[in-house]
């Protein structure tokens, strides 16, 4: 079938409401719906009424579908992202600290500049370029002080890698030569270096999803974390679950937090979130039957 040019016109808020009603969506309060469409946008909300469609080609809703149901799902997803990003911050800080400590003690303060430590020299050069850009545009006081006092082109890793994005850090780790030092970093978190590198890459992706306020709850992840074969800490007994849904991602976070904050309350807070939004379909998030019985989730 040949591709068609997009020719749908932009609709007013009133027209958007009329279109939804004509397609079978019940809207109890048009003024409130108008406000939400104005504040959030039709297109962003459409991802949350998509599960309510009986005919997804012609955008026709199931019987008794309600605008409020879709908005409640949007609110659940927003709170889920807040929960996730809160834990990702702790994970990123911990990984950053461990990498800097282990590599600096093994190879010195400027290990990130040593090309022999990395597998691909072209990729290493790109990483250095990213680090230099972040250093040059930083307005941190400690960077200003370093530039005034020292002649080095770049500061030690414990300064510089505190500035860099987690994406650059993930790229650096993946490109490290496979050796005991790399394994020591991953082993601290109870994983092999290969699995750990994969999980770091997934965290970068997940962070971007949350940062851009994109739909998370039933998302099929474009970048999936690898499944650990010999995890050193409590992991899922049911290993047949898909690794491209929210359940696996949340389980990954729970696994890492066993090292970072063993007394975390993630499972408790997630259960409270489900109680607050009882209509959320956890199976659409990749949750299996009896997931609450998993030791990781207790």
PDB file of C-alpha atoms in Angstrom:
ATOM      1  CA  UNK A   1       0.000   0.000   0.000  1.00  0.00           C
ATOM      2  CA  UNK A   2       1.480   3.388  -0.987  1.00  0.00           C
ATOM      3  CA  UNK A   3       2.163   5.951   1.721  1.00  0.00           C
ATOM      4  CA  UNK A   4      -0.333   8.799   2.004  1.00  0.00           C
ATOM      5  CA  UNK A   5       0.268  12.451   2.834  1.00  0.00           C
ATOM      6  CA  UNK A   6      -1.068  13.516   6.234  1.00  0.00           C
ATOM      7  CA  UNK A   7      -3.968  15.893   5.672  1.00  0.00           C
ATOM      8  CA  UNK A   8      -5.985  15.862   8.897  1.00  0.00           C
ATOM      9  CA  UNK A   9      -6.806  19.394  10.096  1.00  0.00           C
ATOM     10  CA  UNK A  10      -6.143  20.717  13.590  1.00  0.00           C
ATOM     11  CA  UNK A  11      -9.330  20.603  15.665  1.00  0.00           C
ATOM     12  CA  UNK A  12     -10.550  23.089  18.247  1.00  0.00           C
ATOM     13  CA  UNK A  13     -11.081  21.798  21.792  1.00  0.00           C
ATOM     14  CA  UNK A  14     -14.841  21.777  21.187  1.00  0.00           C
ATOM     15  CA  UNK A  15     -14.350  19.754  17.997  1.00  0.00           C
ATOM     16  CA  UNK A  16     -12.061  17.324  19.809  1.00  0.00           C
ATOM     17  CA  UNK A  17     -14.746  16.718  22.449  1.00  0.00           C
ATOM     18  CA  UNK A  18     -17.405  16.288  19.779  1.00  0.00           C
ATOM     19  CA  UNK A  19     -15.228  13.786  17.897  1.00  0.00           C
ATOM     20  CA  UNK A  20     -14.624  11.737  21.037  1.00  0.00           C
ATOM     21  CA  UNK A  21     -18.329  11.672  21.844  1.00  0.00           C
ATOM     22  CA  UNK A  22     -19.229  10.670  18.283  1.00  0.00           C
ATOM     23  CA  UNK A  23     -16.768   7.794  18.585  1.00  0.00           C
ATOM     24  CA  UNK A  24     -18.524   6.552  21.726  1.00  0.00           C
ATOM     25  CA  UNK A  25     -16.557   8.068  24.602  1.00  0.00           C
ATOM     26  CA  UNK A  26     -18.735   9.285  27.476  1.00  0.00           C
ATOM     27  CA  UNK A  27     -17.769  12.745  28.735  1.00  0.00           C
ATOM     28  CA  UNK A  28     -19.647  13.646  31.906  1.00  0.00           C
ATOM     29  CA  UNK A  29     -18.187  17.121  32.284  1.00  0.00           C
ATOM     30  CA  UNK A  30     -17.395  18.885  29.014  1.00  0.00           C
ATOM     31  CA  UNK A  31     -15.900  21.949  30.731  1.00  0.00           C
ATOM     32  CA  UNK A  32     -13.473  19.769  32.685  1.00  0.00           C
ATOM     33  CA  UNK A  33     -12.611  17.750  29.575  1.00  0.00           C
ATOM     34  CA  UNK A  34     -11.981  20.994  27.679  1.00  0.00           C
ATOM     35  CA  UNK A  35      -9.619  22.166  30.436  1.00  0.00           C
ATOM     36  CA  UNK A  36      -7.689  18.871  30.421  1.00  0.00           C
ATOM     37  CA  UNK A  37      -7.378  18.866  26.636  1.00  0.00           C
ATOM     38  CA  UNK A  38      -6.087  22.423  26.818  1.00  0.00           C
ATOM     39  CA  UNK A  39      -3.629  21.636  29.636  1.00  0.00           C
ATOM     40  CA  UNK A  40      -2.373  18.225  28.507  1.00  0.00           C
ATOM     41  CA  UNK A  41      -3.303  17.930  24.800  1.00  0.00           C
ATOM     42  CA  UNK A  42      -5.466  15.522  22.866  1.00  0.00           C
ATOM     43  CA  UNK A  43      -2.521  13.620  21.452  1.00  0.00           C
ATOM     44  CA  UNK A  44      -0.863  12.955  24.830  1.00  0.00           C
ATOM     45  CA  UNK A  45      -4.142  11.806  26.381  1.00  0.00           C
ATOM     46  CA  UNK A  46      -4.950   9.598  23.383  1.00  0.00           C
ATOM     47  CA  UNK A  47      -2.376   7.049  24.580  1.00  0.00           C
ATOM     48  CA  UNK A  48      -4.514   6.510  27.673  1.00  0.00           C
ATOM     49  CA  UNK A  49      -7.859   6.042  25.974  1.00  0.00           C
ATOM     50  CA  UNK A  50      -6.303   3.696  23.398  1.00  0.00           C
ATOM     51  CA  UNK A  51      -6.979   0.662  25.679  1.00  0.00           C
ATOM     52  CA  UNK A  52     -10.660   1.693  25.711  1.00  0.00           C
ATOM     53  CA  UNK A  53     -11.025   1.314  21.941  1.00  0.00           C
ATOM     54  CA  UNK A  54     -13.030  -1.579  20.535  1.00  0.00           C
ATOM     55  CA  UNK A  55     -12.053  -0.719  16.962  1.00  0.00           C
ATOM     56  CA  UNK A  56      -8.519   0.639  16.989  1.00  0.00           C
ATOM     57  CA  UNK A  57      -8.489   1.257  13.222  1.00  0.00           C
ATOM     58  CA  UNK A  58     -11.533   3.514  13.213  1.00  0.00           C
ATOM     59  CA  UNK A  59     -11.009   4.740  16.794  1.00  0.00           C
ATOM     60  CA  UNK A  60     -14.382   3.531  18.071  1.00  0.00           C
ATOM     61  CA  UNK A  61     -14.720   3.085  21.826  1.00  0.00           C
ATOM     62  CA  UNK A  62     -16.002   0.110  23.772  1.00  0.00           C
ATOM     63  CA  UNK A  63     -19.416   0.423  25.344  1.00  0.00           C
ATOM     64  CA  UNK A  64     -19.456   2.503  28.561  1.00  0.00           C
ATOM     65  CA  UNK A  65     -15.988   3.944  27.957  1.00  0.00           C
ATOM     66  CA  UNK A  66     -15.492   7.133  29.940  1.00  0.00           C
ATOM     67  CA  UNK A  67     -13.143  10.105  29.610  1.00  0.00           C
ATOM     68  CA  UNK A  68     -12.518  10.021  33.368  1.00  0.00           C
ATOM     69  CA  UNK A  69     -11.233   6.438  33.114  1.00  0.00           C
ATOM     70  CA  UNK A  70      -8.612   7.517  30.596  1.00  0.00           C
ATOM     71  CA  UNK A  71      -7.623  10.528  32.677  1.00  0.00           C
ATOM     72  CA  UNK A  72      -7.257   8.395  35.817  1.00  0.00           C
ATOM     73  CA  UNK A  73      -4.912   6.140  33.863  1.00  0.00           C
ATOM     74  CA  UNK A  74      -2.930   9.224  32.861  1.00  0.00           C
ATOM     75  CA  UNK A  75      -2.698  10.228  36.552  1.00  0.00           C
ATOM     76  CA  UNK A  76      -1.536   6.732  37.513  1.00  0.00           C
ATOM     77  CA  UNK A  77       1.145   6.837  34.839  1.00  0.00           C
ATOM     78  CA  UNK A  78       2.317  10.258  35.985  1.00  0.00           C
ATOM     79  CA  UNK A  79       2.686   9.024  39.576  1.00  0.00           C
ATOM     80  CA  UNK A  80       4.419   5.859  38.360  1.00  0.00           C
ATOM     81  CA  UNK A  81       6.993   7.954  36.514  1.00  0.00           C
ATOM     82  CA  UNK A  82       7.592  10.012  39.658  1.00  0.00           C
ATOM     83  CA  UNK A  83       8.175   6.809  41.631  1.00  0.00           C
ATOM     84  CA  UNK A  84      10.577   5.469  39.004  1.00  0.00           C
ATOM     85  CA  UNK A  85      12.595   8.658  38.479  1.00  0.00           C
ATOM     86  CA  UNK A  86      13.046   9.003  42.241  1.00  0.00           C
ATOM     87  CA  UNK A  87      14.734   5.591  42.364  1.00  0.00           C
ATOM     88  CA  UNK A  88      16.688   6.091  39.147  1.00  0.00           C
ATOM     89  CA  UNK A  89      18.370   9.120  40.703  1.00  0.00           C
ATOM     90  CA  UNK A  90      19.664   6.954  43.575  1.00  0.00           C
ATOM     91  CA  UNK A  91      20.793   4.242  41.168  1.00  0.00           C
ATOM     92  CA  UNK A  92      22.606   6.673  38.886  1.00  0.00           C
ATOM     93  CA  UNK A  93      24.391   8.386  41.778  1.00  0.00           C
ATOM     94  CA  UNK A  94      25.478   5.027  43.219  1.00  0.00           C
ATOM     95  CA  UNK A  95      26.759   3.656  39.898  1.00  0.00           C
ATOM     96  CA  UNK A  96      28.605   6.900  39.209  1.00  0.00           C
ATOM     97  CA  UNK A  97      30.252   6.807  42.647  1.00  0.00           C
ATOM     98  CA  UNK A  98      31.309   3.156  42.358  1.00  0.00           C
ATOM     99  CA  UNK A  99      32.763   3.569  38.867  1.00  0.00           C
ATOM    100  CA  UNK A 100      34.765   6.627  39.853  1.00  0.00           C
ATOM    101  CA  UNK A 101      36.085   5.008  43.032  1.00  0.00           C
ATOM    102  CA  UNK A 102      37.113   1.647  41.566  1.00  0.00           C
ATOM    103  CA  UNK A 103      38.610   2.957  38.332  1.00  0.00           C
ATOM    104  CA  UNK A 104      40.410   5.890  39.975  1.00  0.00           C
ATOM    105  CA  UNK A 105      42.063   3.659  42.567  1.00  0.00           C
ATOM    106  CA  UNK A 106      43.068   1.157  39.909  1.00  0.00           C
ATOM    107  CA  UNK A 107      44.186   3.483  37.120  1.00  0.00           C
ATOM    108  CA  UNK A 108      44.503   6.981  38.582  1.00  0.00           C
ATOM    109  CA  UNK A 109      42.441  10.173  38.595  1.00  0.00           C
ATOM    110  CA  UNK A 110      42.478  10.549  34.794  1.00  0.00           C
ATOM    111  CA  UNK A 111      41.670   6.943  33.843  1.00  0.00           C
ATOM    112  CA  UNK A 112      38.945   8.056  31.426  1.00  0.00           C
ATOM    113  CA  UNK A 113      41.646   9.563  29.168  1.00  0.00           C
ATOM    114  CA  UNK A 114      43.644   6.329  28.894  1.00  0.00           C
ATOM    115  CA  UNK A 115      42.845   4.752  25.485  1.00  0.00           C
ATOM    116  CA  UNK A 116      44.307   1.358  26.490  1.00  0.00           C
ATOM    117  CA  UNK A 117      41.445   0.851  28.959  1.00  0.00           C
ATOM    118  CA  UNK A 118      38.829   0.914  26.203  1.00  0.00           C
ATOM    119  CA  UNK A 119      37.851  -1.558  23.495  1.00  0.00           C
ATOM    120  CA  UNK A 120      36.989   0.855  20.711  1.00  0.00           C
ATOM    121  CA  UNK A 121      39.221   3.889  20.288  1.00  0.00           C
ATOM    122  CA  UNK A 122      36.779   5.716  18.022  1.00  0.00           C
ATOM    123  CA  UNK A 123      34.017   5.343  20.601  1.00  0.00           C
ATOM    124  CA  UNK A 124      36.455   6.431  23.297  1.00  0.00           C
ATOM    125  CA  UNK A 125      37.293   9.582  21.322  1.00  0.00           C
ATOM    126  CA  UNK A 126      33.587  10.378  21.015  1.00  0.00           C
ATOM    127  CA  UNK A 127      33.182   9.946  24.781  1.00  0.00           C
ATOM    128  CA  UNK A 128      36.095  12.285  25.420  1.00  0.00           C
ATOM    129  CA  UNK A 129      34.495  14.818  23.086  1.00  0.00           C
ATOM    130  CA  UNK A 130      31.259  14.650  25.065  1.00  0.00           C
ATOM    131  CA  UNK A 131      33.152  15.031  28.337  1.00  0.00           C
ATOM    132  CA  UNK A 132      35.029  18.058  27.029  1.00  0.00           C
ATOM    133  CA  UNK A 133      31.787  19.711  25.890  1.00  0.00           C
ATOM    134  CA  UNK A 134      30.164  19.195  29.280  1.00  0.00           C
ATOM    135  CA  UNK A 135      33.284  20.498  31.034  1.00  0.00           C
ATOM    136  CA  UNK A 136      33.469  23.619  28.844  1.00  0.00           C
ATOM    137  CA  UNK A 137      29.838  24.593  29.340  1.00  0.00           C
ATOM    138  CA  UNK A 138      29.723  23.872  33.078  1.00  0.00           C
ATOM    139  CA  UNK A 139      29.157  26.839  35.392  1.00  0.00           C
ATOM    140  CA  UNK A 140      29.788  24.865  38.587  1.00  0.00           C
ATOM    141  CA  UNK A 141      31.928  26.765  41.090  1.00  0.00           C
ATOM    142  CA  UNK A 142      34.294  23.828  41.622  1.00  0.00           C
ATOM    143  CA  UNK A 143      34.955  23.706  37.857  1.00  0.00           C
ATOM    144  CA  UNK A 144      35.660  27.448  37.758  1.00  0.00           C
ATOM    145  CA  UNK A 145      38.056  27.010  40.671  1.00  0.00           C
ATOM    146  CA  UNK A 146      39.817  24.104  38.930  1.00  0.00           C
ATOM    147  CA  UNK A 147      40.307  26.098  35.729  1.00  0.00           C
ATOM    148  CA  UNK A 148      41.860  28.971  37.675  1.00  0.00           C
ATOM    149  CA  UNK A 149      44.290  26.779  39.610  1.00  0.00           C
ATOM    150  CA  UNK A 150      45.344  23.868  37.383  1.00  0.00           C
ATOM    151  CA  UNK A 151      46.872  23.556  33.925  1.00  0.00           C
ATOM    152  CA  UNK A 152      45.192  20.239  33.014  1.00  0.00           C
ATOM    153  CA  UNK A 153      42.847  20.231  30.027  1.00  0.00           C
ATOM    154  CA  UNK A 154      40.298  18.263  32.027  1.00  0.00           C
ATOM    155  CA  UNK A 155      39.747  17.670  35.763  1.00  0.00           C
ATOM    156  CA  UNK A 156      40.026  14.330  37.628  1.00  0.00           C
ATOM    157  CA  UNK A 157      37.253  11.805  37.132  1.00  0.00           C
ATOM    158  CA  UNK A 158      35.560  12.541  40.455  1.00  0.00           C
ATOM    159  CA  UNK A 159      34.957  16.090  39.286  1.00  0.00           C
ATOM    160  CA  UNK A 160      34.269  15.538  35.613  1.00  0.00           C
ATOM    161  CA  UNK A 161      32.050  12.465  35.839  1.00  0.00           C
ATOM    162  CA  UNK A 162      29.903  14.257  38.355  1.00  0.00           C
ATOM    163  CA  UNK A 163      28.935  16.592  35.515  1.00  0.00           C
ATOM    164  CA  UNK A 164      28.447  14.130  32.716  1.00  0.00           C
ATOM    165  CA  UNK A 165      25.156  12.595  31.640  1.00  0.00           C
ATOM    166  CA  UNK A 166      24.366   9.038  32.656  1.00  0.00           C
ATOM    167  CA  UNK A 167      24.247   8.214  28.951  1.00  0.00           C
ATOM    168  CA  UNK A 168      27.927   9.144  28.583  1.00  0.00           C
ATOM    169  CA  UNK A 169      28.764   7.179  31.730  1.00  0.00           C
ATOM    170  CA  UNK A 170      26.933   4.130  30.370  1.00  0.00           C
ATOM    171  CA  UNK A 171      28.810   4.463  27.091  1.00  0.00           C
ATOM    172  CA  UNK A 172      32.139   4.633  28.949  1.00  0.00           C
ATOM    173  CA  UNK A 173      31.357   1.513  30.977  1.00  0.00           C
ATOM    174  CA  UNK A 174      30.242  -0.521  27.965  1.00  0.00           C
ATOM    175  CA  UNK A 175      33.431   0.411  26.117  1.00  0.00           C
ATOM    176  CA  UNK A 176      35.755  -0.588  28.975  1.00  0.00           C
ATOM    177  CA  UNK A 177      37.978  -3.580  28.346  1.00  0.00           C
ATOM    178  CA  UNK A 178      36.532  -6.724  29.921  1.00  0.00           C
ATOM    179  CA  UNK A 179      38.751  -7.295  32.940  1.00  0.00           C
ATOM    180  CA  UNK A 180      38.645  -7.736  36.695  1.00  0.00           C
ATOM    181  CA  UNK A 181      38.123  -4.029  37.379  1.00  0.00           C
ATOM    182  CA  UNK A 182      35.040  -3.900  35.184  1.00  0.00           C
ATOM    183  CA  UNK A 183      33.734  -7.084  36.780  1.00  0.00           C
ATOM    184  CA  UNK A 184      34.326  -5.671  40.256  1.00  0.00           C
ATOM    185  CA  UNK A 185      32.073  -2.704  39.504  1.00  0.00           C
ATOM    186  CA  UNK A 186      29.280  -4.935  38.193  1.00  0.00           C
ATOM    187  CA  UNK A 187      29.726  -7.520  40.971  1.00  0.00           C
ATOM    188  CA  UNK A 188      29.123  -4.832  43.575  1.00  0.00           C
ATOM    189  CA  UNK A 189      25.566  -4.635  42.217  1.00  0.00           C
ATOM    190  CA  UNK A 190      25.261  -8.430  41.990  1.00  0.00           C
ATOM    191  CA  UNK A 191      25.546  -8.731  38.211  1.00  0.00           C
ATOM    192  CA  UNK A 192      27.973  -9.771  35.506  1.00  0.00           C
ATOM    193  CA  UNK A 193      29.600  -6.923  33.603  1.00  0.00           C
ATOM    194  CA  UNK A 194      27.638  -7.780  30.442  1.00  0.00           C
ATOM    195  CA  UNK A 195      24.261  -7.724  32.191  1.00  0.00           C
ATOM    196  CA  UNK A 196      25.208  -4.627  34.168  1.00  0.00           C
ATOM    197  CA  UNK A 197      26.160  -2.752  30.989  1.00  0.00           C
ATOM    198  CA  UNK A 198      22.825  -3.721  29.448  1.00  0.00           C
ATOM    199  CA  UNK A 199      20.942  -2.505  32.519  1.00  0.00           C
ATOM    200  CA  UNK A 200      22.793   0.812  32.480  1.00  0.00           C
ATOM    201  CA  UNK A 201      21.759   1.287  28.848  1.00  0.00           C
ATOM    202  CA  UNK A 202      18.135   0.528  29.768  1.00  0.00           C
ATOM    203  CA  UNK A 203      18.263   3.020  32.637  1.00  0.00           C
ATOM    204  CA  UNK A 204      19.357   5.741  30.204  1.00  0.00           C
ATOM    205  CA  UNK A 205      16.358   4.912  28.003  1.00  0.00           C
ATOM    206  CA  UNK A 206      13.976   4.722  30.971  1.00  0.00           C
ATOM    207  CA  UNK A 207      15.201   8.038  32.317  1.00  0.00           C
ATOM    208  CA  UNK A 208      14.531   9.680  28.953  1.00  0.00           C
ATOM    209  CA  UNK A 209      10.993   8.237  28.883  1.00  0.00           C
ATOM    210  CA  UNK A 210      10.292   9.706  32.321  1.00  0.00           C
ATOM    211  CA  UNK A 211      12.029  13.014  31.631  1.00  0.00           C
ATOM    212  CA  UNK A 212       9.909  13.581  28.516  1.00  0.00           C
ATOM    213  CA  UNK A 213       6.699  12.666  30.401  1.00  0.00           C
ATOM    214  CA  UNK A 214       6.060   9.846  27.945  1.00  0.00           C
ATOM    215  CA  UNK A 215       3.656   6.998  28.630  1.00  0.00           C
ATOM    216  CA  UNK A 216       5.307   4.323  30.771  1.00  0.00           C
ATOM    217  CA  UNK A 217       2.730   2.028  32.355  1.00  0.00           C
ATOM    218  CA  UNK A 218       2.002  -0.281  29.371  1.00  0.00           C
ATOM    219  CA  UNK A 219       4.939   0.743  27.198  1.00  0.00           C
ATOM    220  CA  UNK A 220       6.795  -1.825  25.134  1.00  0.00           C
ATOM    221  CA  UNK A 221      10.401  -0.822  25.813  1.00  0.00           C
ATOM    222  CA  UNK A 222      12.489  -0.173  22.721  1.00  0.00           C
ATOM    223  CA  UNK A 223      15.640  -0.925  24.706  1.00  0.00           C
ATOM    224  CA  UNK A 224      15.338  -4.007  26.889  1.00  0.00           C
ATOM    225  CA  UNK A 225      17.649  -4.999  29.746  1.00  0.00           C
ATOM    226  CA  UNK A 226      19.226  -8.430  29.374  1.00  0.00           C
ATOM    227  CA  UNK A 227      17.936 -11.186  31.647  1.00  0.00           C
ATOM    228  CA  UNK A 228      20.428 -12.148  34.379  1.00  0.00           C
ATOM    229  CA  UNK A 229      21.422 -15.814  34.230  1.00  0.00           C
ATOM    230  CA  UNK A 230      23.215 -16.097  37.580  1.00  0.00           C
ATOM    231  CA  UNK A 231      22.105 -13.167  39.744  1.00  0.00           C
ATOM    232  CA  UNK A 232      23.910 -12.940  43.080  1.00  0.00           C
ATOM    233  CA  UNK A 233      20.956 -11.404  44.912  1.00  0.00           C
ATOM    234  CA  UNK A 234      17.239 -12.064  45.137  1.00  0.00           C
ATOM    235  CA  UNK A 235      15.723 -12.111  41.671  1.00  0.00           C
ATOM    236  CA  UNK A 236      12.466 -13.265  40.104  1.00  0.00           C
ATOM    237  CA  UNK A 237      11.502 -16.912  40.479  1.00  0.00           C
ATOM    238  CA  UNK A 238       9.318 -16.595  37.409  1.00  0.00           C
ATOM    239  CA  UNK A 239      11.934 -15.896  34.735  1.00  0.00           C
ATOM    240  CA  UNK A 240       9.504 -16.350  31.839  1.00  0.00           C
ATOM    241  CA  UNK A 241       8.228 -12.769  32.064  1.00  0.00           C
ATOM    242  CA  UNK A 242       8.930 -10.439  29.128  1.00  0.00           C
ATOM    243  CA  UNK A 243      11.860  -8.059  29.575  1.00  0.00           C
ATOM    244  CA  UNK A 244      10.241  -5.271  27.539  1.00  0.00           C
ATOM    245  CA  UNK A 245       7.463  -4.259  29.921  1.00  0.00           C
ATOM    246  CA  UNK A 246       7.193  -2.179  33.089  1.00  0.00           C
ATOM    247  CA  UNK A 247       7.162  -5.214  35.398  1.00  0.00           C
ATOM    248  CA  UNK A 248      10.664  -6.251  34.385  1.00  0.00           C
ATOM    249  CA  UNK A 249      11.910  -2.667  34.576  1.00  0.00           C
ATOM    250  CA  UNK A 250      10.488  -2.215  38.079  1.00  0.00           C
ATOM    251  CA  UNK A 251      11.957  -5.575  39.095  1.00  0.00           C
ATOM    252  CA  UNK A 252      15.324  -4.432  37.762  1.00  0.00           C
ATOM    253  CA  UNK A 253      15.100  -1.326  39.947  1.00  0.00           C
ATOM    254  CA  UNK A 254      14.159  -3.439  42.978  1.00  0.00           C
ATOM    255  CA  UNK A 255      17.133  -5.710  42.338  1.00  0.00           C
ATOM    256  CA  UNK A 256      19.628  -2.833  42.192  1.00  0.00           C
ATOM    257  CA  UNK A 257      18.138  -1.199  45.270  1.00  0.00           C
ATOM    258  CA  UNK A 258      19.010  -4.297  47.319  1.00  0.00           C
ATOM    259  CA  UNK A 259      22.577  -2.970  47.159  1.00  0.00           C
ATOM    260  CA  UNK A 260      21.892   0.761  47.218  1.00  0.00           C
ATOM    261  CA  UNK A 261      19.085   0.919  49.787  1.00  0.00           C
ATOM    262  CA  UNK A 262      18.102  -2.475  51.216  1.00  0.00           C
ATOM    263  CA  UNK A 263      15.350  -0.861  53.291  1.00  0.00           C
ATOM    264  CA  UNK A 264      13.644   0.735  50.283  1.00  0.00           C
ATOM    265  CA  UNK A 265       9.842   0.952  50.179  1.00  0.00           C
ATOM    266  CA  UNK A 266       9.351   0.712  46.406  1.00  0.00           C
ATOM    267  CA  UNK A 267       7.109  -2.370  46.485  1.00  0.00           C
ATOM    268  CA  UNK A 268       5.005  -0.854  49.263  1.00  0.00           C
ATOM    269  CA  UNK A 269       4.601   2.444  47.408  1.00  0.00           C
ATOM    270  CA  UNK A 270       3.737   0.679  44.163  1.00  0.00           C
ATOM    271  CA  UNK A 271       1.081  -1.400  45.945  1.00  0.00           C
ATOM    272  CA  UNK A 272      -0.353   1.828  47.405  1.00  0.00           C
ATOM    273  CA  UNK A 273      -0.448   3.294  43.910  1.00  0.00           C
ATOM    274  CA  UNK A 274      -2.417   0.316  42.608  1.00  0.00           C
ATOM    275  CA  UNK A 275      -4.824   0.675  45.522  1.00  0.00           C
ATOM    276  CA  UNK A 276      -5.318   4.331  44.646  1.00  0.00           C
ATOM    277  CA  UNK A 277      -6.037   3.413  41.005  1.00  0.00           C
ATOM    278  CA  UNK A 278      -7.812   0.018  41.219  1.00  0.00           C
ATOM    279  CA  UNK A 279      -8.846  -0.001  37.537  1.00  0.00           C
ATOM    280  CA  UNK A 280      -5.254  -0.219  36.286  1.00  0.00           C
ATOM    281  CA  UNK A 281      -4.601  -3.465  34.411  1.00  0.00           C
ATOM    282  CA  UNK A 282      -1.248  -4.726  35.742  1.00  0.00           C
ATOM    283  CA  UNK A 283      -1.218  -7.519  33.166  1.00  0.00           C
ATOM    284  CA  UNK A 284      -0.846  -4.846  30.474  1.00  0.00           C
ATOM    285  CA  UNK A 285       2.324  -3.839  32.330  1.00  0.00           C
ATOM    286  CA  UNK A 286       3.748  -7.349  31.998  1.00  0.00           C
ATOM    287  CA  UNK A 287       2.919  -8.406  35.558  1.00  0.00           C
ATOM    288  CA  UNK A 288       2.356 -12.167  35.800  1.00  0.00           C
ATOM    289  CA  UNK A 289      -0.153 -13.950  37.976  1.00  0.00           C
ATOM    290  CA  UNK A 290       0.854 -14.088  41.668  1.00  0.00           C
ATOM    291  CA  UNK A 291       3.573 -11.493  41.201  1.00  0.00           C
ATOM    292  CA  UNK A 292       3.023 -10.329  44.800  1.00  0.00           C
ATOM    293  CA  UNK A 293       4.387 -13.689  46.012  1.00  0.00           C
ATOM    294  CA  UNK A 294       7.798 -13.057  44.469  1.00  0.00           C
ATOM    295  CA  UNK A 295      10.395 -12.575  47.231  1.00  0.00           C
ATOM    296  CA  UNK A 296      11.757  -9.597  45.298  1.00  0.00           C
ATOM    297  CA  UNK A 297       8.378  -7.881  45.599  1.00  0.00           C
ATOM    298  CA  UNK A 298       7.599  -8.738  49.225  1.00  0.00           C
TER     299      UNK A 298
END
